[in-house]
Short mmCIF file of C-alpha atoms in Angstrom, two decimals:
data_model
loop_
_atom_site.label_atom_id
_atom_site.label_comp_id
_atom_site.label_asym_id
_atom_site.label_seq_id
_atom_site.Cartn_x
_atom_site.Cartn_y
_atom_site.Cartn_z
CA UNK A 76 -45.28 -30.41 -209.92
CA UNK A 77 -47.47 -28.00 -211.82
CA UNK A 78 -45.54 -25.74 -214.24
CA UNK A 79 -45.12 -22.19 -212.88
CA UNK A 80 -46.70 -20.20 -215.69
CA UNK A 81 -49.15 -17.32 -215.39
CA UNK A 82 -52.68 -18.66 -215.33
CA UNK A 83 -54.91 -17.65 -218.29
CA UNK A 84 -57.93 -15.67 -217.25
CA UNK A 85 -60.65 -17.04 -219.53
CA UNK A 86 -61.97 -20.34 -220.81
CA UNK A 87 -60.91 -19.53 -224.40
CA UNK A 88 -57.36 -18.97 -223.07
CA UNK A 89 -57.42 -22.37 -221.37
CA UNK A 90 -58.69 -24.06 -224.53
CA UNK A 91 -56.04 -22.33 -226.66
CA UNK A 92 -53.28 -23.31 -224.25
CA UNK A 93 -54.16 -26.99 -224.44
CA UNK A 94 -54.82 -26.73 -228.20
CA UNK A 95 -51.24 -25.53 -228.56
CA UNK A 96 -49.96 -28.57 -226.67
CA UNK A 97 -49.01 -26.85 -223.42
CA UNK A 98 -49.46 -28.32 -219.94
CA UNK A 99 -52.31 -26.96 -217.86
CA UNK A 100 -51.61 -25.79 -214.31
CA UNK A 101 -53.39 -27.57 -211.47
CA UNK A 102 -55.32 -24.33 -210.88
CA UNK A 103 -56.35 -24.19 -214.54
CA UNK A 104 -57.68 -27.73 -214.45
CA UNK A 105 -59.56 -26.81 -211.29
CA UNK A 106 -61.13 -23.84 -213.09
CA UNK A 107 -62.08 -26.05 -216.04
CA UNK A 108 -63.86 -28.57 -213.79
CA UNK A 109 -65.57 -25.77 -211.81
CA UNK A 110 -66.76 -24.29 -215.08
CA UNK A 111 -68.20 -27.65 -216.15
CA UNK A 112 -69.97 -28.23 -212.83
CA UNK A 113 -71.32 -24.72 -212.32
CA UNK A 114 -72.50 -24.28 -215.90
CA UNK A 115 -70.36 -21.19 -216.41
CA UNK A 116 -68.50 -22.98 -219.21
CA UNK A 117 -70.71 -23.49 -222.24
CA UNK A 118 -71.11 -26.90 -223.90
CA UNK A 119 -69.29 -25.73 -227.06
CA UNK A 120 -66.38 -24.60 -224.86
CA UNK A 121 -66.36 -27.91 -222.99
CA UNK A 122 -66.41 -29.77 -226.29
CA UNK A 123 -63.54 -27.64 -227.60
CA UNK A 124 -61.46 -28.35 -224.50
CA UNK A 125 -62.16 -32.07 -224.73
CA UNK A 126 -61.10 -32.08 -228.39
CA UNK A 127 -57.92 -30.16 -227.51
CA UNK A 128 -57.16 -32.78 -224.85
CA UNK A 129 -57.97 -35.56 -227.31
CA UNK A 130 -55.54 -34.14 -229.89
CA UNK A 131 -52.71 -33.02 -227.57
CA UNK A 132 -53.04 -35.42 -224.65
CA UNK A 133 -52.49 -35.03 -220.91
CA UNK A 134 -49.38 -35.60 -218.81
CA UNK A 135 -49.63 -37.95 -215.81
CA UNK A 136 -49.86 -34.98 -213.44
CA UNK A 137 -52.65 -33.41 -215.47
CA UNK A 138 -54.58 -36.70 -215.48
CA UNK A 139 -54.23 -37.05 -211.71
CA UNK A 140 -55.31 -33.46 -211.10
CA UNK A 141 -58.29 -33.79 -213.44
CA UNK A 142 -59.27 -37.00 -211.65
CA UNK A 143 -59.01 -35.39 -208.21
CA UNK A 144 -61.03 -32.35 -209.25
CA UNK A 145 -63.73 -34.56 -210.81
CA UNK A 146 -63.87 -36.52 -207.56
CA UNK A 147 -64.19 -33.30 -205.58
CA UNK A 148 -66.89 -31.89 -207.90
CA UNK A 149 -69.57 -33.74 -205.91
CA UNK A 150 -70.21 -35.80 -202.82
CA UNK A 151 -67.93 -38.62 -201.71
CA UNK A 152 -68.79 -41.66 -199.63
CA UNK A 153 -67.83 -41.59 -195.98
CA UNK A 154 -67.20 -44.53 -193.66
CA UNK A 155 -66.43 -45.16 -189.99
CA UNK A 156 -62.81 -44.31 -189.16
CA UNK A 157 -62.03 -47.91 -188.19
CA UNK A 158 -62.71 -49.01 -191.80
CA UNK A 159 -60.15 -46.66 -193.37
CA UNK A 160 -57.62 -49.38 -194.13
CA UNK A 161 -59.99 -52.17 -195.18
CA UNK A 162 -62.05 -50.59 -197.99
CA UNK A 163 -61.45 -52.17 -201.41
CA UNK A 164 -63.11 -52.40 -204.81
CA UNK A 165 -62.71 -53.69 -208.35
CA UNK A 166 -63.40 -52.08 -211.73
CA UNK A 167 -63.81 -53.70 -215.13
CA UNK A 168 -63.70 -51.81 -218.41
CA UNK A 169 -66.63 -53.94 -219.56
CA UNK A 170 -66.97 -57.22 -221.40
CA UNK A 171 -69.30 -59.96 -222.56
CA UNK A 172 -70.65 -62.32 -219.92
CA UNK A 173 -68.67 -60.36 -217.33
CA UNK A 174 -70.29 -61.35 -214.07
CA UNK A 175 -67.07 -61.41 -212.03
CA UNK A 176 -68.18 -58.68 -209.60
CA UNK A 177 -71.08 -60.79 -208.35
CA UNK A 178 -68.70 -63.59 -207.38
CA UNK A 179 -65.76 -61.44 -206.25
CA UNK A 180 -67.54 -59.04 -203.88
CA UNK A 181 -68.88 -61.71 -201.49
CA UNK A 182 -65.64 -63.72 -201.72
CA UNK A 183 -63.63 -60.65 -200.69
CA UNK A 184 -66.03 -59.98 -197.83
CA UNK A 185 -65.04 -63.30 -196.26
CA UNK A 186 -61.58 -61.80 -195.69
CA UNK A 187 -62.99 -59.12 -193.40
CA UNK A 188 -62.45 -56.32 -195.90
CA UNK A 189 -65.27 -53.93 -196.84
CA UNK A 190 -66.37 -53.82 -200.48
CA UNK A 191 -68.48 -50.75 -201.39
CA UNK A 192 -68.97 -51.72 -205.04
CA UNK A 193 -70.53 -48.93 -207.08
CA UNK A 194 -71.52 -50.35 -210.47
CA UNK A 195 -73.30 -49.32 -213.65
CA UNK A 196 -75.96 -50.38 -216.11
CA UNK A 197 -75.42 -51.84 -219.53
CA UNK A 198 -75.36 -49.71 -222.66
CA UNK A 199 -74.96 -50.94 -226.24
CA UNK A 200 -73.18 -54.33 -226.30
CA UNK A 201 -71.82 -54.25 -222.74
CA UNK A 202 -73.92 -55.85 -220.01
CA UNK A 203 -74.43 -54.01 -216.73
CA UNK A 204 -73.85 -55.45 -213.26
CA UNK A 205 -76.94 -53.69 -211.91
CA UNK A 206 -79.12 -55.08 -214.70
CA UNK A 207 -78.06 -58.61 -213.80
CA UNK A 208 -78.88 -58.12 -210.13
CA UNK A 209 -82.25 -56.52 -210.91
CA UNK A 210 -83.23 -59.81 -212.57
CA UNK A 211 -83.65 -60.97 -208.94
CA UNK A 212 -87.08 -59.87 -207.72
CA UNK A 213 -86.84 -57.12 -205.08
CA UNK A 214 -83.13 -56.38 -205.40
CA UNK A 215 -82.53 -52.72 -204.57
CA UNK A 216 -79.68 -50.96 -206.36
CA UNK A 217 -80.34 -47.45 -204.99
CA UNK A 218 -78.90 -47.16 -201.50
CA UNK A 219 -78.51 -44.19 -199.19
CA UNK A 220 -75.20 -43.57 -197.45
CA UNK A 221 -76.77 -44.79 -194.20
CA UNK A 222 -77.92 -48.02 -195.85
CA UNK A 223 -74.48 -48.55 -197.39
CA UNK A 224 -72.79 -48.29 -194.00
CA UNK A 225 -75.33 -50.64 -192.42
CA UNK A 226 -74.90 -53.31 -195.12
CA UNK A 227 -71.10 -53.10 -195.00
CA UNK A 228 -71.27 -53.52 -191.22
CA UNK A 229 -73.57 -56.55 -191.47
CA UNK A 230 -72.29 -58.30 -194.60
CA UNK A 231 -69.07 -56.67 -195.73
CA UNK A 232 -70.16 -55.93 -199.29
CA UNK A 233 -72.86 -54.33 -201.37
CA UNK A 234 -73.35 -53.67 -205.09
CA UNK A 235 -75.24 -50.47 -205.82
CA UNK A 236 -75.69 -47.75 -208.40
CA UNK A 237 -73.93 -44.37 -208.51
CA UNK A 238 -75.88 -41.50 -207.00
CA UNK A 239 -76.37 -38.26 -208.94
CA UNK A 240 -74.24 -36.41 -206.38
CA UNK A 241 -71.06 -38.40 -207.14
CA UNK A 242 -68.71 -36.89 -209.75
CA UNK A 243 -71.19 -34.59 -211.53
CA UNK A 244 -68.32 -33.12 -213.59
CA UNK A 245 -67.60 -36.56 -215.02
CA UNK A 246 -71.25 -37.14 -215.89
CA UNK A 247 -71.36 -33.82 -217.76
CA UNK A 248 -68.10 -34.25 -219.62
CA UNK A 249 -68.91 -37.85 -220.56
CA UNK A 250 -72.21 -36.82 -222.15
CA UNK A 251 -70.31 -34.33 -224.27
CA UNK A 252 -67.45 -36.75 -225.05
CA UNK A 253 -70.08 -39.13 -226.37
CA UNK A 254 -71.26 -36.65 -229.04
CA UNK A 255 -67.87 -35.11 -229.91
CA UNK A 256 -65.93 -38.31 -230.75
CA UNK A 257 -63.59 -37.85 -227.78
CA UNK A 258 -64.56 -40.96 -225.74
CA UNK A 259 -61.46 -43.04 -226.44
CA UNK A 260 -58.77 -40.72 -225.07
CA UNK A 261 -56.64 -42.53 -222.46
CA UNK A 262 -56.36 -39.60 -220.04
CA UNK A 263 -60.07 -38.81 -220.17
CA UNK A 264 -61.00 -42.46 -219.71
CA UNK A 265 -58.63 -42.69 -216.74
CA UNK A 266 -60.06 -39.59 -215.05
CA UNK A 267 -63.64 -40.79 -215.62
CA UNK A 268 -63.06 -44.24 -214.13
CA UNK A 269 -60.68 -43.44 -211.27
CA UNK A 270 -62.58 -40.34 -210.09
CA UNK A 271 -65.67 -42.44 -209.35
CA UNK A 272 -63.61 -45.07 -207.54
CA UNK A 273 -61.72 -42.38 -205.60
CA UNK A 274 -65.10 -40.95 -204.54
CA UNK A 275 -65.72 -44.22 -202.70
CA UNK A 276 -62.74 -43.38 -200.45
CA UNK A 277 -61.26 -46.85 -200.81
CA UNK A 278 -57.76 -47.99 -199.87
CA UNK A 279 -57.15 -50.54 -202.63
CA UNK A 280 -58.44 -51.21 -206.15
CA UNK A 281 -57.96 -53.87 -208.80
CA UNK A 282 -58.54 -52.92 -212.43
CA UNK A 283 -59.69 -55.47 -215.01
CA UNK A 284 -58.74 -53.91 -218.35
CA UNK A 285 -60.13 -56.00 -221.16
CA UNK A 286 -58.82 -56.32 -224.70
CA UNK A 287 -60.02 -58.25 -227.73
CA UNK A 288 -63.19 -58.58 -229.79
CA UNK A 289 -65.68 -57.92 -227.00
CA UNK A 290 -63.71 -55.17 -225.27
CA UNK A 291 -63.96 -51.38 -225.49
CA UNK A 292 -60.24 -51.25 -226.43
CA UNK A 293 -59.71 -54.09 -228.88
CA UNK A 294 -56.03 -53.32 -229.43
CA UNK A 295 -53.80 -54.84 -226.73
CA UNK A 296 -51.26 -52.03 -226.89
CA UNK A 297 -53.91 -49.36 -226.28
CA UNK A 298 -55.47 -51.42 -223.49
CA UNK A 299 -52.05 -51.74 -221.82
CA UNK A 300 -51.62 -47.96 -222.03
CA UNK A 301 -54.95 -47.49 -220.28
CA UNK A 302 -54.01 -50.00 -217.57
CA UNK A 303 -50.74 -48.17 -216.90
CA UNK A 304 -52.43 -44.77 -216.96
CA UNK A 305 -55.07 -45.79 -214.42
CA UNK A 306 -52.46 -47.47 -212.22
CA UNK A 307 -50.30 -44.34 -212.22
CA UNK A 308 -53.31 -42.16 -211.43
CA UNK A 309 -54.36 -44.40 -208.53
CA UNK A 310 -50.87 -44.28 -207.05
CA UNK A 311 -50.75 -40.48 -207.30
CA UNK A 312 -54.08 -40.30 -205.46
CA UNK A 313 -52.90 -42.65 -202.73
CA UNK A 314 -54.92 -45.69 -203.80
CA UNK A 315 -53.04 -49.01 -203.70
CA UNK A 316 -53.79 -50.64 -207.02
CA UNK A 317 -52.94 -53.34 -209.52
CA UNK A 318 -54.22 -53.82 -213.05
CA UNK A 319 -54.78 -56.98 -215.06
CA UNK A 320 -54.93 -57.00 -218.85
CA UNK A 321 -57.43 -59.75 -219.69
CA UNK A 322 -58.62 -61.55 -222.82
CA UNK A 323 -62.12 -60.65 -224.03
CA UNK A 324 -62.10 -62.42 -227.41
CA UNK A 325 -64.76 -64.91 -226.29
CA UNK A 326 -67.50 -64.59 -223.63
CA UNK A 327 -66.64 -65.15 -219.96
CA UNK A 328 -68.28 -68.31 -218.69
CA UNK A 329 -71.11 -69.99 -220.58
CA UNK A 330 -74.01 -67.59 -220.03
CA UNK A 331 -74.66 -64.16 -221.57
CA UNK A 332 -77.85 -62.40 -220.51
CA UNK A 333 -79.03 -60.97 -217.20
CA UNK A 334 -80.94 -63.76 -215.40
CA UNK A 335 -78.78 -66.41 -217.06
CA UNK A 336 -75.66 -64.79 -215.69
CA UNK A 337 -77.15 -64.68 -212.18
CA UNK A 338 -77.72 -68.44 -212.46
CA UNK A 339 -74.10 -68.91 -213.44
CA UNK A 340 -72.89 -66.72 -210.55
CA UNK A 341 -74.84 -68.87 -208.08
CA UNK A 342 -73.45 -72.04 -209.63
CA UNK A 343 -69.93 -70.63 -209.40
CA UNK A 344 -70.45 -69.82 -205.69
CA UNK A 345 -71.68 -73.41 -205.30
CA UNK A 346 -68.44 -74.70 -206.94
CA UNK A 347 -70.35 -75.74 -210.08
CA UNK A 348 -69.48 -72.85 -212.36
CA UNK A 349 -67.20 -72.62 -215.40
CA UNK A 350 -63.46 -72.68 -214.72
CA UNK A 351 -62.66 -69.47 -216.65
CA UNK A 352 -65.10 -67.42 -214.54
CA UNK A 353 -63.77 -68.82 -211.28
CA UNK A 354 -60.11 -68.46 -212.25
CA UNK A 355 -60.50 -64.86 -213.43
CA UNK A 356 -62.30 -63.99 -210.18
CA UNK A 357 -59.50 -65.56 -208.12
CA UNK A 358 -56.80 -63.81 -210.17
CA UNK A 359 -58.36 -60.39 -209.67
CA UNK A 360 -59.08 -60.96 -205.99
CA UNK A 361 -55.61 -62.28 -205.28
CA UNK A 362 -53.95 -59.26 -206.86
CA UNK A 363 -56.29 -56.88 -205.00
CA UNK A 364 -55.70 -58.41 -201.57
CA UNK A 365 -51.95 -58.46 -202.10
CA UNK A 366 -51.82 -54.88 -203.43
CA UNK A 367 -53.87 -53.72 -200.42
CA UNK A 368 -51.50 -55.38 -197.98
CA UNK A 369 -54.03 -57.97 -196.77
CA UNK A 370 -51.87 -60.92 -197.81
CA UNK A 371 -48.12 -61.58 -198.02
CA UNK A 372 -48.43 -62.97 -201.52
CA UNK A 373 -50.84 -63.20 -204.46
CA UNK A 374 -50.67 -66.99 -204.19
CA UNK A 375 -51.71 -67.00 -200.53
CA UNK A 376 -54.61 -64.63 -201.15
CA UNK A 377 -55.74 -66.63 -204.20
CA UNK A 378 -55.71 -69.85 -202.20
CA UNK A 379 -57.84 -68.36 -199.43
CA UNK A 380 -60.30 -66.87 -201.92
CA UNK A 381 -60.72 -70.23 -203.60
CA UNK A 382 -61.29 -71.84 -200.17
CA UNK A 383 -64.00 -69.26 -199.38
CA UNK A 384 -65.90 -70.46 -202.45
CA UNK A 385 -65.25 -74.14 -201.83
CA UNK A 386 -66.48 -73.97 -198.22
CA UNK A 387 -69.55 -71.89 -199.26
CA UNK A 388 -68.59 -68.86 -197.12
CA UNK A 389 -68.76 -66.61 -200.20
CA UNK A 390 -72.18 -68.09 -201.08
CA UNK A 391 -73.42 -67.21 -197.56
CA UNK A 392 -72.16 -63.63 -198.00
CA UNK A 393 -73.93 -63.38 -201.38
CA UNK A 394 -77.17 -64.62 -199.83
CA UNK A 395 -76.86 -62.12 -196.96
CA UNK A 396 -76.19 -59.27 -199.42
CA UNK A 397 -79.37 -60.16 -201.36
CA UNK A 398 -81.43 -60.02 -198.17
CA UNK A 399 -79.92 -56.71 -197.07
CA UNK A 400 -80.63 -55.20 -200.49
CA UNK A 401 -84.31 -55.99 -200.54
CA UNK A 402 -84.67 -59.59 -201.73
CA UNK A 403 -87.22 -61.65 -199.80
CA UNK A 404 -85.39 -63.91 -197.33
CA UNK A 405 -87.09 -67.08 -198.56
CA UNK A 406 -86.30 -66.26 -202.19
CA UNK A 407 -82.67 -65.49 -201.32
CA UNK A 408 -82.31 -68.75 -199.39
CA UNK A 409 -83.89 -70.78 -202.18
CA UNK A 410 -81.75 -69.14 -204.85
CA UNK A 411 -78.60 -70.06 -202.95
CA UNK A 412 -79.73 -73.56 -201.87
CA UNK A 413 -77.43 -76.09 -203.62
CA UNK A 414 -80.30 -78.61 -203.67
CA UNK A 415 -82.60 -76.28 -205.64
CA UNK A 416 -82.42 -75.08 -209.24
CA UNK A 417 -82.37 -71.24 -209.31
CA UNK A 418 -83.72 -71.18 -212.87
CA UNK A 419 -87.35 -71.42 -211.81
CA UNK A 420 -86.91 -68.51 -209.38
CA UNK A 421 -85.73 -66.03 -212.01
CA UNK A 422 -87.30 -64.62 -215.20
CA UNK A 423 -87.50 -67.29 -217.92
CA UNK A 424 -87.73 -66.86 -221.67
CA UNK A 425 -90.70 -68.27 -223.54
CA UNK A 426 -88.66 -70.25 -226.07
CA UNK A 427 -85.26 -71.81 -226.65
CA UNK A 428 -83.52 -72.58 -229.94
CA UNK A 429 -80.29 -74.51 -230.43
CA UNK A 430 -77.82 -74.03 -233.28
CA UNK A 431 -75.74 -76.87 -234.71
CA UNK A 432 -72.11 -77.05 -235.81
CA UNK A 433 -71.77 -76.88 -239.59
CA UNK A 434 -68.77 -79.25 -239.72
CA UNK A 435 -66.58 -81.59 -237.68
CA UNK A 436 -63.55 -80.09 -235.97
CA UNK A 437 -62.37 -78.08 -232.99
CA UNK A 438 -63.83 -74.79 -231.83
CA UNK A 439 -61.25 -72.14 -232.70
CA UNK A 440 -63.20 -69.13 -231.56
CA UNK A 441 -66.61 -67.86 -230.43
CA UNK A 442 -66.50 -64.16 -231.18
CA UNK A 443 -67.50 -62.18 -228.10
CA UNK A 444 -68.74 -59.14 -229.99
CA UNK A 445 -70.99 -61.15 -232.29
CA UNK A 446 -72.52 -62.90 -229.26
CA UNK A 447 -72.94 -59.57 -227.44
CA UNK A 448 -74.71 -57.96 -230.39
CA UNK A 449 -77.01 -60.98 -230.76
CA UNK A 450 -77.93 -60.87 -227.07
CA UNK A 451 -78.53 -57.14 -227.33
CA UNK A 452 -80.87 -57.69 -230.31
CA UNK A 453 -82.77 -60.30 -228.28
CA UNK A 454 -83.70 -57.48 -225.91
CA UNK A 455 -81.19 -57.96 -223.07
CA UNK A 456 -79.50 -54.61 -223.68
CA UNK A 457 -80.42 -50.99 -224.30
CA UNK A 458 -79.44 -48.33 -226.85
CA UNK A 459 -80.28 -45.33 -224.65
CA UNK A 460 -80.07 -44.86 -220.86
CA UNK A 461 -83.35 -45.69 -219.14
CA UNK A 462 -84.69 -48.02 -221.81
CA UNK A 463 -86.39 -51.19 -220.48
CA UNK A 464 -84.62 -54.51 -220.95
CA UNK A 465 -85.65 -58.16 -220.98
CA UNK A 466 -83.99 -59.97 -218.06
CA UNK A 467 -84.92 -63.45 -219.31
CA UNK A 468 -83.36 -63.59 -222.77
CA UNK A 469 -79.80 -64.50 -223.61
CA UNK A 470 -77.42 -67.17 -224.81
CA UNK A 471 -75.85 -70.28 -223.29
CA UNK A 472 -72.65 -71.66 -224.80
CA UNK A 473 -72.76 -75.45 -224.82
CA UNK A 474 -69.12 -75.64 -225.95
CA UNK A 475 -66.02 -73.46 -225.52
CA UNK A 476 -62.91 -72.83 -227.63
CA UNK A 477 -60.74 -75.95 -227.68
CA UNK A 478 -63.69 -78.39 -227.59
CA UNK A 479 -63.95 -81.07 -230.29
CA UNK A 480 -67.36 -81.01 -232.01
CA UNK A 481 -69.24 -82.96 -234.65
CA UNK A 482 -71.31 -81.71 -237.56
CA UNK A 483 -74.93 -81.34 -236.44
CA UNK A 484 -74.00 -81.18 -232.74
CA UNK A 485 -75.63 -78.38 -230.69
CA UNK A 486 -73.07 -75.74 -229.70
CA UNK A 487 -75.27 -72.89 -228.44
CA UNK A 488 -78.73 -72.42 -226.94
CA UNK A 489 -80.64 -69.18 -227.43
CA UNK A 490 -83.29 -68.06 -224.91
CA UNK A 491 -85.82 -65.75 -226.57
CA UNK A 492 -89.35 -64.38 -226.29
CA UNK A 493 -89.84 -63.44 -229.95
CA UNK A 494 -89.09 -65.42 -233.13
CA UNK A 495 -85.42 -65.12 -234.02
CA UNK A 496 -84.76 -62.60 -236.77
CA UNK A 497 -82.44 -63.29 -239.68
CA UNK A 498 -80.01 -60.70 -238.29
CA UNK A 499 -79.75 -62.51 -234.97
CA UNK A 500 -79.26 -65.90 -236.64
CA UNK A 501 -76.55 -64.47 -238.90
CA UNK A 502 -74.71 -62.95 -235.91
CA UNK A 503 -74.82 -66.21 -233.97
CA UNK A 504 -73.65 -68.35 -236.89
CA UNK A 505 -70.90 -65.86 -237.76
CA UNK A 506 -69.50 -65.98 -234.22
CA UNK A 507 -68.41 -69.63 -234.50
CA UNK A 508 -65.07 -70.57 -236.05
CA UNK A 509 -64.15 -74.26 -236.36
CA UNK A 510 -60.63 -75.53 -237.09
CA UNK A 511 -59.73 -78.85 -238.64
CA UNK A 512 -56.72 -79.20 -236.31
CA UNK A 513 -56.80 -79.45 -232.50
CA UNK A 514 -57.07 -76.14 -230.63
CA UNK A 515 -55.45 -75.62 -227.26
CA UNK A 516 -57.95 -74.32 -224.65
CA UNK A 517 -56.87 -71.07 -222.98
CA UNK A 518 -55.14 -71.70 -219.67
CA UNK A 519 -55.89 -68.21 -218.39
CA UNK A 520 -57.57 -64.99 -219.47
CA UNK A 521 -54.86 -62.93 -217.78
CA UNK A 522 -52.45 -61.56 -220.39
CA UNK A 523 -50.39 -59.18 -218.25
CA UNK A 524 -50.27 -57.88 -214.69
CA UNK A 525 -49.31 -54.31 -213.80
CA UNK A 526 -48.43 -53.32 -210.24
#
């Protein structure tokens, strides 16, 4: 419950109260968010409040209230009443080669649940789900509410961008957090992420919280705190949720780069993809379906999800989603045809260059952040919102940690349009670590599960 203390009457009073480490009333948080949204609170005042929160923290109740008010600061998505109990989604804190959403959404749709997946674009080293999909000619990421309902009715899933009307308070505070060194505060991160998911009016959510070299939170302890914070917030808001702490030390799958990752998604849906991508998708989906009450156990849900990929039902859903979101029917069919190579139907780089192992041994590590930075420098990422990107460029891992390799053997292929710079070559070479003793391949990327 909110502490029963007289509510301060001005924004400076609110800032001072939090600066002094006191809990804010629900009404005070509401006034703060209203001030952000209406413009009555100045940017210096918003920045001061964010810094006070950064230094003094937020209690679970304060986080939940802030999340709810951010959700209510704009429009929310609305669905037919009969869908109330079957709306689900997934969120990832961002990684390298993270294409899980493109496999998971259609696989979930085969269960009869509805997946209104609102995703984002890439910025800095993190690739964006929307950028990957836009590598497919004609794919439409901007959908109206009417179009969303129609696609969910026909297919069961869509992947689209956030509209400007959803959570405007979050958009404003995030832009200020970015320039005031207050981005990495657990409560603020929680409110930012969960408010946008809550605005989808979903019943169940699975959170993929990444840790390691290529993750936003590299420290496992801090990542676990974020997972628990988001889980608590979801529960307070009435969203059934589970959170998985997952390893992001090396890239997910073999491909990093927009069109390349689409190719890998299609191969995965055709049962020809890398095991780590498939297994992570199944782990997340199994937890989500169990948390939402759609399956008696995680194991049962996981088994059915795997079957939906093996029998190509998920592939059919993916193909149908492409068509409903603007992709030419013939192109969509050809992309998903197991007898055709999707490579020729997507943007292709002008050149490829392979790098060789510098010694015999076993691959100890392929650093995810080094690979991400190299792919970004190739042109696959952006430094500022709205910048154009190159869909064709990227990297393909020819070997994974645990593999035995020989000196001079190719271990990575780079897809590029321009000659490789010294900086890119250094990053790629630096990413590879070879051990003289055998290295055990990772059995799973899942480090911990929170429910």
